[in-house]
XYZ file of N, CA and C in Angstrom:
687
model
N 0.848 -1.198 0.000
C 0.000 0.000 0.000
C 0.878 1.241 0.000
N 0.505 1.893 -1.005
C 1.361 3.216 -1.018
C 1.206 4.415 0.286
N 1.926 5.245 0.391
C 1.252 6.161 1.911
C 1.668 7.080 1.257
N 0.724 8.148 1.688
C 0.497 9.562 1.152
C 1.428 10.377 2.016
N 2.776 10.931 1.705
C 2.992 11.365 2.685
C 3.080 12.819 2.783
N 1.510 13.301 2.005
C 1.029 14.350 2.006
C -0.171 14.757 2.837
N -0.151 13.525 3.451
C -1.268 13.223 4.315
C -1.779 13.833 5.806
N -2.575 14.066 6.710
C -2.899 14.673 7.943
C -1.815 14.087 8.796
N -2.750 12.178 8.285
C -2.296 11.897 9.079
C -0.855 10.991 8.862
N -0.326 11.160 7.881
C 0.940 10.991 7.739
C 2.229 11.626 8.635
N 1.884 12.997 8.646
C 2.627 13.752 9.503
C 2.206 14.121 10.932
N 1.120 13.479 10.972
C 0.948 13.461 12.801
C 1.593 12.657 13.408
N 1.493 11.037 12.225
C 2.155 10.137 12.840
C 4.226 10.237 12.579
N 4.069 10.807 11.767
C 5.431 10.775 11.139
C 6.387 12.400 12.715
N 5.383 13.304 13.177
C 5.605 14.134 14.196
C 5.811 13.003 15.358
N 5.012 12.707 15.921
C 4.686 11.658 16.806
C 6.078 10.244 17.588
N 6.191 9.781 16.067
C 7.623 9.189 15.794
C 8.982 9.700 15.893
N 8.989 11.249 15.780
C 10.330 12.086 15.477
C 10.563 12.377 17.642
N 9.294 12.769 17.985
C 9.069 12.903 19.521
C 9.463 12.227 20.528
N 8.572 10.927 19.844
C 9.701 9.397 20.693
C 10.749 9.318 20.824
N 11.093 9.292 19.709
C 13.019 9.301 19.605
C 13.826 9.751 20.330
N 13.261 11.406 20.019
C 14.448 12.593 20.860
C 13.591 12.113 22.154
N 12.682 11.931 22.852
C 12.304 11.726 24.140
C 13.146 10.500 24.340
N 13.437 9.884 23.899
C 14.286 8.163 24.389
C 15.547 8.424 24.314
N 15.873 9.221 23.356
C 17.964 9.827 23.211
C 17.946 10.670 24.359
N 17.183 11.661 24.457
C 17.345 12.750 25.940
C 16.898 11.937 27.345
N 16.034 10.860 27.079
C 16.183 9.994 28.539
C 17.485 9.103 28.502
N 17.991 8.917 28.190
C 18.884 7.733 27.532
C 20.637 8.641 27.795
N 20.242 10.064 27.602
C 21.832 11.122 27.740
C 21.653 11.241 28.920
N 20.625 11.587 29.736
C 20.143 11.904 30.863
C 20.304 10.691 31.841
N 20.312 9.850 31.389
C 20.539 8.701 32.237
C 22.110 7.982 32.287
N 22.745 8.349 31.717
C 23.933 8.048 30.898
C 25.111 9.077 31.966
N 24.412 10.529 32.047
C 25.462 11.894 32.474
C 24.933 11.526 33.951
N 23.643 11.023 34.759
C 23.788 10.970 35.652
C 25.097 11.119 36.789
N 25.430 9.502 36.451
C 26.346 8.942 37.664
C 27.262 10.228 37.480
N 27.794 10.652 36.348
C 28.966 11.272 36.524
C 28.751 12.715 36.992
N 27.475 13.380 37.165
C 27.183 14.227 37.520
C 27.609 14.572 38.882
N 26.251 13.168 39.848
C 26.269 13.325 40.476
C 28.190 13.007 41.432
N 28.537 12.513 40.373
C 30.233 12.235 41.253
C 30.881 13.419 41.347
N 30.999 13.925 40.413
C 31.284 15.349 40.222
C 30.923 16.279 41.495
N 29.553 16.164 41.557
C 28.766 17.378 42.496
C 29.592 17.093 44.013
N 29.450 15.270 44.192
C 29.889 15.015 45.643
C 31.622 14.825 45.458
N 32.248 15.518 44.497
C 33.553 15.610 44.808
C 33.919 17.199 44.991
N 33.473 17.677 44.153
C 33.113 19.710 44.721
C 32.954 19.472 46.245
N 31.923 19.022 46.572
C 31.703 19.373 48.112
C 32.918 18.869 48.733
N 33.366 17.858 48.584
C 34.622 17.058 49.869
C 35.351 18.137 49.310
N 35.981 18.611 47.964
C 36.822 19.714 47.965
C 36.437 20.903 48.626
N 35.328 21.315 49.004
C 35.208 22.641 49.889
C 35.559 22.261 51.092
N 34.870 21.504 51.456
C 35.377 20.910 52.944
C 36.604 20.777 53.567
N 37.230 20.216 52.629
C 38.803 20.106 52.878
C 39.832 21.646 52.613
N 38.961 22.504 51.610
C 39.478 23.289 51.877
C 39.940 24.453 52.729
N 38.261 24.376 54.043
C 38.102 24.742 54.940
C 39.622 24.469 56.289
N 39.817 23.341 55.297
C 40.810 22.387 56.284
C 42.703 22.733 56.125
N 42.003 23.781 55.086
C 43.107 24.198 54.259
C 44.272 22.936 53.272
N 43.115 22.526 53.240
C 43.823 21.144 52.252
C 43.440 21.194 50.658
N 44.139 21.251 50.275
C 43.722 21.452 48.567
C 44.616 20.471 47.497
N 44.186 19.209 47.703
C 44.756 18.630 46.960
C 44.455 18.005 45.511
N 44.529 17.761 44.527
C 44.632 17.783 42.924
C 42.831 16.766 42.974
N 42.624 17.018 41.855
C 40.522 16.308 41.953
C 40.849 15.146 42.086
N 41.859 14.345 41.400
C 42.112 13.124 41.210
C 42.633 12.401 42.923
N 42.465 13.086 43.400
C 42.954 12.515 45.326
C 41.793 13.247 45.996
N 41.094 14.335 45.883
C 40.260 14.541 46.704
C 39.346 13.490 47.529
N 38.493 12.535 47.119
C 38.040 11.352 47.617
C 39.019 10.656 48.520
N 40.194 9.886 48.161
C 41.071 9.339 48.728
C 41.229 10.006 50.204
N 41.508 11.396 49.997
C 41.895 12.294 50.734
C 41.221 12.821 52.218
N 39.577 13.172 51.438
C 38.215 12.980 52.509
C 38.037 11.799 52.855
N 37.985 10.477 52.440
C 38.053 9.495 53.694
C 39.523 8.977 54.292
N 40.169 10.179 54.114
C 41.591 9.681 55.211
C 41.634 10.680 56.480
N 40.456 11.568 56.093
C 40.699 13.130 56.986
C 39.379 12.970 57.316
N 38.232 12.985 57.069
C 36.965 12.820 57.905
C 36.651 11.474 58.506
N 36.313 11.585 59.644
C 36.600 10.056 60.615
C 34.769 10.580 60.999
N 33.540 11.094 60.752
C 32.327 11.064 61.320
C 31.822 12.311 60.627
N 30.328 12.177 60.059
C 29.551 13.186 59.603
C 28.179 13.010 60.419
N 28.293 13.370 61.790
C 26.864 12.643 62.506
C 25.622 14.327 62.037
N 24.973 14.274 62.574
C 23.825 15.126 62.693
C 23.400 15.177 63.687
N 23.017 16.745 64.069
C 23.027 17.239 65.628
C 21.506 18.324 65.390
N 21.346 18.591 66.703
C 20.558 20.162 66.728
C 20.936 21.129 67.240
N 20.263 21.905 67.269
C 20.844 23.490 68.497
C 21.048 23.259 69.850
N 20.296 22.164 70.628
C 20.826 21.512 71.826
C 21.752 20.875 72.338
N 22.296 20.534 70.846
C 23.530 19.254 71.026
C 23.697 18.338 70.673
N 22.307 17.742 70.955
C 22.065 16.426 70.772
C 22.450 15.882 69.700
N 22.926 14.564 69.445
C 23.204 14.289 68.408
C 22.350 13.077 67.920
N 21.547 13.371 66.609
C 20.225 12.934 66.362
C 21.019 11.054 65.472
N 21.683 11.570 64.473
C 22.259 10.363 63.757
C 24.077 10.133 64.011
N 24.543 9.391 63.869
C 25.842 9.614 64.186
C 26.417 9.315 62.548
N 25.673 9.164 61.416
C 26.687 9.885 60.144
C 25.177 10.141 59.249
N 25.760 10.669 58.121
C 24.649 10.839 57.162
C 24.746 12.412 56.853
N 25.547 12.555 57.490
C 25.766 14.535 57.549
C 25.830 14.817 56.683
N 27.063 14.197 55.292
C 27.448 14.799 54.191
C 26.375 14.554 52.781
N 25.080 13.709 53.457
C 24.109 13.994 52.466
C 22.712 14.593 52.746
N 23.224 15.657 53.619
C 22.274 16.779 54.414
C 22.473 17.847 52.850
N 21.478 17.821 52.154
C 21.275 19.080 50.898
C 21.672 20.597 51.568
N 22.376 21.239 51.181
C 22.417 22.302 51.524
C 21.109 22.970 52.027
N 20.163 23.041 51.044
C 18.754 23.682 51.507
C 17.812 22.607 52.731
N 18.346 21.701 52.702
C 17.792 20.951 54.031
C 18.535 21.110 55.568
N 19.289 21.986 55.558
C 20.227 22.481 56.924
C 19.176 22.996 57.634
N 19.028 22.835 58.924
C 18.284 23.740 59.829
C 18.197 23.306 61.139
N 17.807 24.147 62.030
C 17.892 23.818 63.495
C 18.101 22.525 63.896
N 17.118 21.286 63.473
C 17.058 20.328 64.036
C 17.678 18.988 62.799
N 18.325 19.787 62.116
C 19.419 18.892 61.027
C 20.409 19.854 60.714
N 21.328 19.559 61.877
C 22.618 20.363 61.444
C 23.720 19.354 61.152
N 24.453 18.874 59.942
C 25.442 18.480 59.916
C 26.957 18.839 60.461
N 27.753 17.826 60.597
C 29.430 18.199 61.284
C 30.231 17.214 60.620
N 31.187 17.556 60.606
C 32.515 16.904 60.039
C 33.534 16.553 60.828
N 33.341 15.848 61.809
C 34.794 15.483 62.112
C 35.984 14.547 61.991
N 36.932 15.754 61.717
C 37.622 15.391 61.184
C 39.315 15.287 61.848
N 40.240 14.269 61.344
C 41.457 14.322 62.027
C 42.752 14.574 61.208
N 43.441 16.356 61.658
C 44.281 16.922 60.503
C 45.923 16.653 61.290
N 46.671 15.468 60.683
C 47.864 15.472 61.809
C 47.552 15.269 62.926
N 46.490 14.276 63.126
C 46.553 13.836 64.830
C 45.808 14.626 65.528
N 45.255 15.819 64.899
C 44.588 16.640 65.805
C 42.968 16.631 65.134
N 42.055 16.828 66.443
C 40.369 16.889 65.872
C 40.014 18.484 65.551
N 39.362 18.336 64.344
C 39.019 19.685 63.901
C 37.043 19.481 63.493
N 36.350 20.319 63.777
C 34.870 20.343 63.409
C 34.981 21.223 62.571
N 34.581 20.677 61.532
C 33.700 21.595 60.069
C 32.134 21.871 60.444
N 32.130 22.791 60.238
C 30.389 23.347 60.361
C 30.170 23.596 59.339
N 28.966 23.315 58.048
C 28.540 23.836 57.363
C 27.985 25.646 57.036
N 27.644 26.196 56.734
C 27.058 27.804 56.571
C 26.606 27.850 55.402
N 24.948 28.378 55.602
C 24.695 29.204 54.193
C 23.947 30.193 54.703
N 23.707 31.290 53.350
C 22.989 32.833 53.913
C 22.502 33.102 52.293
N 22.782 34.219 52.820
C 22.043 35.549 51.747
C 23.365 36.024 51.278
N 23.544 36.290 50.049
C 24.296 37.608 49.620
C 23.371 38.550 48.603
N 24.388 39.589 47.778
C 23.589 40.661 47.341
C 22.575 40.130 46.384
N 22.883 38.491 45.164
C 21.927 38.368 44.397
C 21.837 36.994 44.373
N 22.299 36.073 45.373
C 21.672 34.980 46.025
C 22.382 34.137 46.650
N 22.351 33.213 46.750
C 22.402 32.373 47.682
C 24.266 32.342 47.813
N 24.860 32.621 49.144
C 26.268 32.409 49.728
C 25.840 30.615 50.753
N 27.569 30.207 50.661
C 27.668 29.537 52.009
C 29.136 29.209 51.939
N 29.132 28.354 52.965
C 30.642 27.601 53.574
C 30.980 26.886 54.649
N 31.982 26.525 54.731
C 32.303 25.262 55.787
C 33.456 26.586 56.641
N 33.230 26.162 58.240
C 34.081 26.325 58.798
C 34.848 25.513 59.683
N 36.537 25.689 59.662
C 36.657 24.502 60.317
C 37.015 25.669 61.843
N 36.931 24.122 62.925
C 37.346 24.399 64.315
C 37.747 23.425 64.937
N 39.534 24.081 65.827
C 40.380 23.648 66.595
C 39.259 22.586 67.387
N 40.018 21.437 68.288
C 39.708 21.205 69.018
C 39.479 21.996 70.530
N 39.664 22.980 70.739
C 39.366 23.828 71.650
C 37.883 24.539 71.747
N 37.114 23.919 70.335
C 36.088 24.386 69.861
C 35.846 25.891 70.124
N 36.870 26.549 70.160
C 36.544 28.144 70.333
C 37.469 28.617 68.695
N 38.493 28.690 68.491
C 39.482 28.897 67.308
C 39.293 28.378 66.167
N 39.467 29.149 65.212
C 38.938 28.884 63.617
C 40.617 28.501 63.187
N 40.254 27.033 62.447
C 41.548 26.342 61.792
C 41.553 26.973 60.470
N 40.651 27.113 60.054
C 39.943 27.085 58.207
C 38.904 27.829 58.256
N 38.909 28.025 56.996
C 37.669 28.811 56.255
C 37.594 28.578 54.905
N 36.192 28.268 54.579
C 36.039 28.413 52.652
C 34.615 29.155 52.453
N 34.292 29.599 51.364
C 32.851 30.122 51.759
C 33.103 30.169 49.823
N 31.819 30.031 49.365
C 30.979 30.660 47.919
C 29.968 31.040 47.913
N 30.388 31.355 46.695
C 28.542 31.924 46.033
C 27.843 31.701 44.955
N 26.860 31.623 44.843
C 25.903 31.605 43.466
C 26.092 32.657 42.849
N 25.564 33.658 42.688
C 26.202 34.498 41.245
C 26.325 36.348 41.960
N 27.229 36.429 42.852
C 27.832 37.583 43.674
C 28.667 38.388 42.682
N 28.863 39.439 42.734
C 29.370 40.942 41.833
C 30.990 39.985 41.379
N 31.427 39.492 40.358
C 32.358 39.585 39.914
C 33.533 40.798 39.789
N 34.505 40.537 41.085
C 35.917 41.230 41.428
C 35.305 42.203 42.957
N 34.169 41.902 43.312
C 33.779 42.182 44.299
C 33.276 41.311 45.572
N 31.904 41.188 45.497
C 31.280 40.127 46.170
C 31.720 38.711 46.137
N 32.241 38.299 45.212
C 32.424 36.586 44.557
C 33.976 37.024 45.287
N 34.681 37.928 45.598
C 35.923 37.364 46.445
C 35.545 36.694 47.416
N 34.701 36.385 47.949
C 34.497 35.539 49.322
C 35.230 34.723 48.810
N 35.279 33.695 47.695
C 35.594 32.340 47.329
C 36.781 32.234 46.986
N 37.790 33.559 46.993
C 39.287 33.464 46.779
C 40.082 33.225 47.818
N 40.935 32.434 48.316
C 41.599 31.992 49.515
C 41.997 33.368 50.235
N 43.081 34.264 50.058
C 42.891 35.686 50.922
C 41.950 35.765 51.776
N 40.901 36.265 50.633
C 39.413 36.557 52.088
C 39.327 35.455 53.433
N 39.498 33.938 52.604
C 39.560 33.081 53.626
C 40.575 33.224 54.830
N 41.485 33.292 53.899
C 42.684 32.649 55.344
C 42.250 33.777 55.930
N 41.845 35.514 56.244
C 42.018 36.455 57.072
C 41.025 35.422 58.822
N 40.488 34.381 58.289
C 39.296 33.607 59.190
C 40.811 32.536 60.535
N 41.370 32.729 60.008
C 42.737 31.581 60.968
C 42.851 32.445 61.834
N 42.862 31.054 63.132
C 42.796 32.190 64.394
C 42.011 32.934 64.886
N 40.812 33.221 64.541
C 39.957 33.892 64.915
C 39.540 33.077 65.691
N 38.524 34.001 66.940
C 37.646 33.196 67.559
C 36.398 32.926 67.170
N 35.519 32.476 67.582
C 34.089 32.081 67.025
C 32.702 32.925 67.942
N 33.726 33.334 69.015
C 32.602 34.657 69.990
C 33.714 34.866 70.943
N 33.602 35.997 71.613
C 33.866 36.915 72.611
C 33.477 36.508 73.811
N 32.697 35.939 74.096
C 31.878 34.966 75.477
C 30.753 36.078 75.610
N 30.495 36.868 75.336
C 29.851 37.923 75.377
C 28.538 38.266 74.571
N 28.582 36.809 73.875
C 27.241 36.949 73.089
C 27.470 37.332 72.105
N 28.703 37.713 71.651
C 29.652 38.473 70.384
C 29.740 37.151 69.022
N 29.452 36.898 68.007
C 29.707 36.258 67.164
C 30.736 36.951 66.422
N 31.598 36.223 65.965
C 32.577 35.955 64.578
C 31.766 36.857 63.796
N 32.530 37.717 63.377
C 31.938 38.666 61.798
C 32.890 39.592 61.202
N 32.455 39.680 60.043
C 32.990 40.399 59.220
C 32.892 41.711 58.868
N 33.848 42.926 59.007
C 33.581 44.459 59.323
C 33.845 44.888 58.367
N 33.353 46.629 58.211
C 33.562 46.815 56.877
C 35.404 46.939 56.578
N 35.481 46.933 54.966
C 37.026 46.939 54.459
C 37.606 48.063 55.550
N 38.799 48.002 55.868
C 39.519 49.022 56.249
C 39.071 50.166 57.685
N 37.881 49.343 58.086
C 37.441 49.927 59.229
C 38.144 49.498 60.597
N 38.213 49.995 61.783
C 39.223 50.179 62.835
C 38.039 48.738 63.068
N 38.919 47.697 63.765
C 38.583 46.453 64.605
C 38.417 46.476 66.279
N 37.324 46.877 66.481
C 36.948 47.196 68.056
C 37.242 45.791 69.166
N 36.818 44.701 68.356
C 37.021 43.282 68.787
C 37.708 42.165 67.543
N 39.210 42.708 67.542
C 39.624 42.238 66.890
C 39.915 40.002 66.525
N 39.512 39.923 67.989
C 39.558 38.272 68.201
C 38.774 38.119 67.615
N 37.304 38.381 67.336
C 36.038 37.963 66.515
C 35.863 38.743 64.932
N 36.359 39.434 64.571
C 36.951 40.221 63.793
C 37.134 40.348 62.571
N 37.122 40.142 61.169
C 37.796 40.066 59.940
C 37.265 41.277 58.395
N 38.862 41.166 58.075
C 38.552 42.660 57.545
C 37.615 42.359 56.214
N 36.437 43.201 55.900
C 36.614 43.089 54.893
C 36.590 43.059 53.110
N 36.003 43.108 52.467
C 36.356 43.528 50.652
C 35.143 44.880 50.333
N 36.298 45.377 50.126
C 35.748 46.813 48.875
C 35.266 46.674 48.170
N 34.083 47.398 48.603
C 32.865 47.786 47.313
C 31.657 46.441 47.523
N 32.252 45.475 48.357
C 30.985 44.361 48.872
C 30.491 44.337 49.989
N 29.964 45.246 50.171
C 29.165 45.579 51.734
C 28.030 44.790 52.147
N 27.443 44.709 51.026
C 26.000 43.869 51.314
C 26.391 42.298 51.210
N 27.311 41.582 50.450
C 27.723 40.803 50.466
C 28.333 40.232 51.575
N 29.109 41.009 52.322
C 29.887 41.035 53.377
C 29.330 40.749 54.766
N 28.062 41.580 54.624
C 26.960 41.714 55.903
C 26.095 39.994 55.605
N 25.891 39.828 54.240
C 25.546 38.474 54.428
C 26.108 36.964 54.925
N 28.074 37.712 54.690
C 28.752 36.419 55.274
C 28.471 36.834 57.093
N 28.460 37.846 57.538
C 28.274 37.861 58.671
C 27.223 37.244 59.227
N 26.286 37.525 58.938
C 24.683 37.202 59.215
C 24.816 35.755 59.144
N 25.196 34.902 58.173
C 25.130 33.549 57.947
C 26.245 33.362 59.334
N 27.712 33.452 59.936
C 28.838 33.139 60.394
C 27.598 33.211 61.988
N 26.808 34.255 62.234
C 26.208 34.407 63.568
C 25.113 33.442 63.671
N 24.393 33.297 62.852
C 22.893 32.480 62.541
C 23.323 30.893 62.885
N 24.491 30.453 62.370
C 25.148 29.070 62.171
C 25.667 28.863 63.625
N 26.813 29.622 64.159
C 27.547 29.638 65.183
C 26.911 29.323 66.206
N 25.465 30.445 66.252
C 24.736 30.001 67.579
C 23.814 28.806 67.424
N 23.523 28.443 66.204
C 22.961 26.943 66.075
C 24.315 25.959 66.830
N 25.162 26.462 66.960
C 25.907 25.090 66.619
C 27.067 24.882 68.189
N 26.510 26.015 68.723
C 26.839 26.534 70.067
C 27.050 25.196 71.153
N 25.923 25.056 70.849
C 25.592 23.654 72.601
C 26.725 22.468 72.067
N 26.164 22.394 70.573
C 26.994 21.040 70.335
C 28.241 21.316 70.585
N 29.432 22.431 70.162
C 30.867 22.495 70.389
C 31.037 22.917 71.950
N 30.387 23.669 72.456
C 30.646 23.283 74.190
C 30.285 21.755 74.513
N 29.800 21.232 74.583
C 29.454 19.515 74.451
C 30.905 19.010 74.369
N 31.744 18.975 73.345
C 32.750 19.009 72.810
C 34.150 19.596 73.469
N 33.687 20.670 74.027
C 35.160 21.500 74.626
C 36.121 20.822 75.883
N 37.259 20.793 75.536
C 37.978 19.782 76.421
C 37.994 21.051 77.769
């Protein structure tokens, strides 16, 4: 039988057929880029983490690297308590909150250090970062922090090591109810232990790493006194 393929329904069916296809090749790429996606995504994160740790070693060791240096990812709340004892590192960023706070601990040279997660606000969306802390649970070992799409040569310095390291040594509060924050560039440091200077021309950006560093800290308060030798 000959087919008209001038037909209605020639080209409904002949549309129809072209649809399938690309719907089965785009499920089929889509299913294909998965795994490597998602390996990708969970090797970014152990690299922030570690960088907090001030460890930055080549992509091809990062993995190796995070399970030679994180020894527990439990999950805690603002009380302390500690709800799971691992599962931390597949706490979604947007699933962080009071009563699912992830931790990292971790062992750098023999010594215990806590990573705290952080996210906030910046000027046009979403900031965060890991902080690490001494076993003294008062002193900042590390710092890493990013952003989603912050003022390029301004705001987006959060994510350049400088801004970070100014975070070493710092304390994490004053005992005073004082949180860790960030002041403006070049302004005199009244409480310099809690303290850090910092970037021109990103003010609003800046006020958001603060806001996130205070919001987190006092979530995460009970659990590192819990902790304090």
């Amino acid at each position: 039988m000959k087919i008209n393929t001038n037909s209605n329904t020639y080209t409904i069916l002949y549309a129809c057929g072209v649809v399938i296809i690309v719907a089965f090749l785009l499920a089929y790429v889509s299913s294909a880029l998965k795994a490597p996606s998602e390996a990708n995504e969970r090797i970014d994160q152990q690299k922030q983490i570690l960088a907090s740790l001030n460890l930055r070693p080549d992509k091809k060791d990062v993995e190796a690297k995070f399970k030679e240096v994180v020894v527990a990812d439990p999950i805690v709340d603002t009380t302390g308590a500690e709800l799971k004892a691992d599962g931390g590192f597949n706490v979604a960023r947007k699933e962080i909150a009071a009563t699912n706070l992830p931790v990292y601990v971790c062992n750098v040279d023999g010594e215990t250090k806590y990573v705290l997660p952080l996210v906030g606000k910046g000027l046009w969306g979403t900031i965060w970062g890991y902080l690490a802390i001494n076993d003294d649970c008062e002193t900042i070992y590390g710092a890493y922090f990013s952003h989603e799409s912050e003022t390029a040569g301004l705001g987006a310095l959060i994510a350049d090591q400088p801004f970070q390291d100014k975070f070493k040594g710092k304390k994490i509060h004053d005992g005073a109810g004082n949180y860790l924050k960030v002041v403006k560039f070049g302004a005199k440091q009244d409480n310099p232990d809690i303290e850090c200077d910092g970037i021109s021309g990103a003010t609003l950006t800046i006020n958001g790493v603060s806001s996130m560093l205070h919001d987190y800290l006092k979530m995460y308060q009970n659990y590192l006194l819990s902790k304090k030798k």
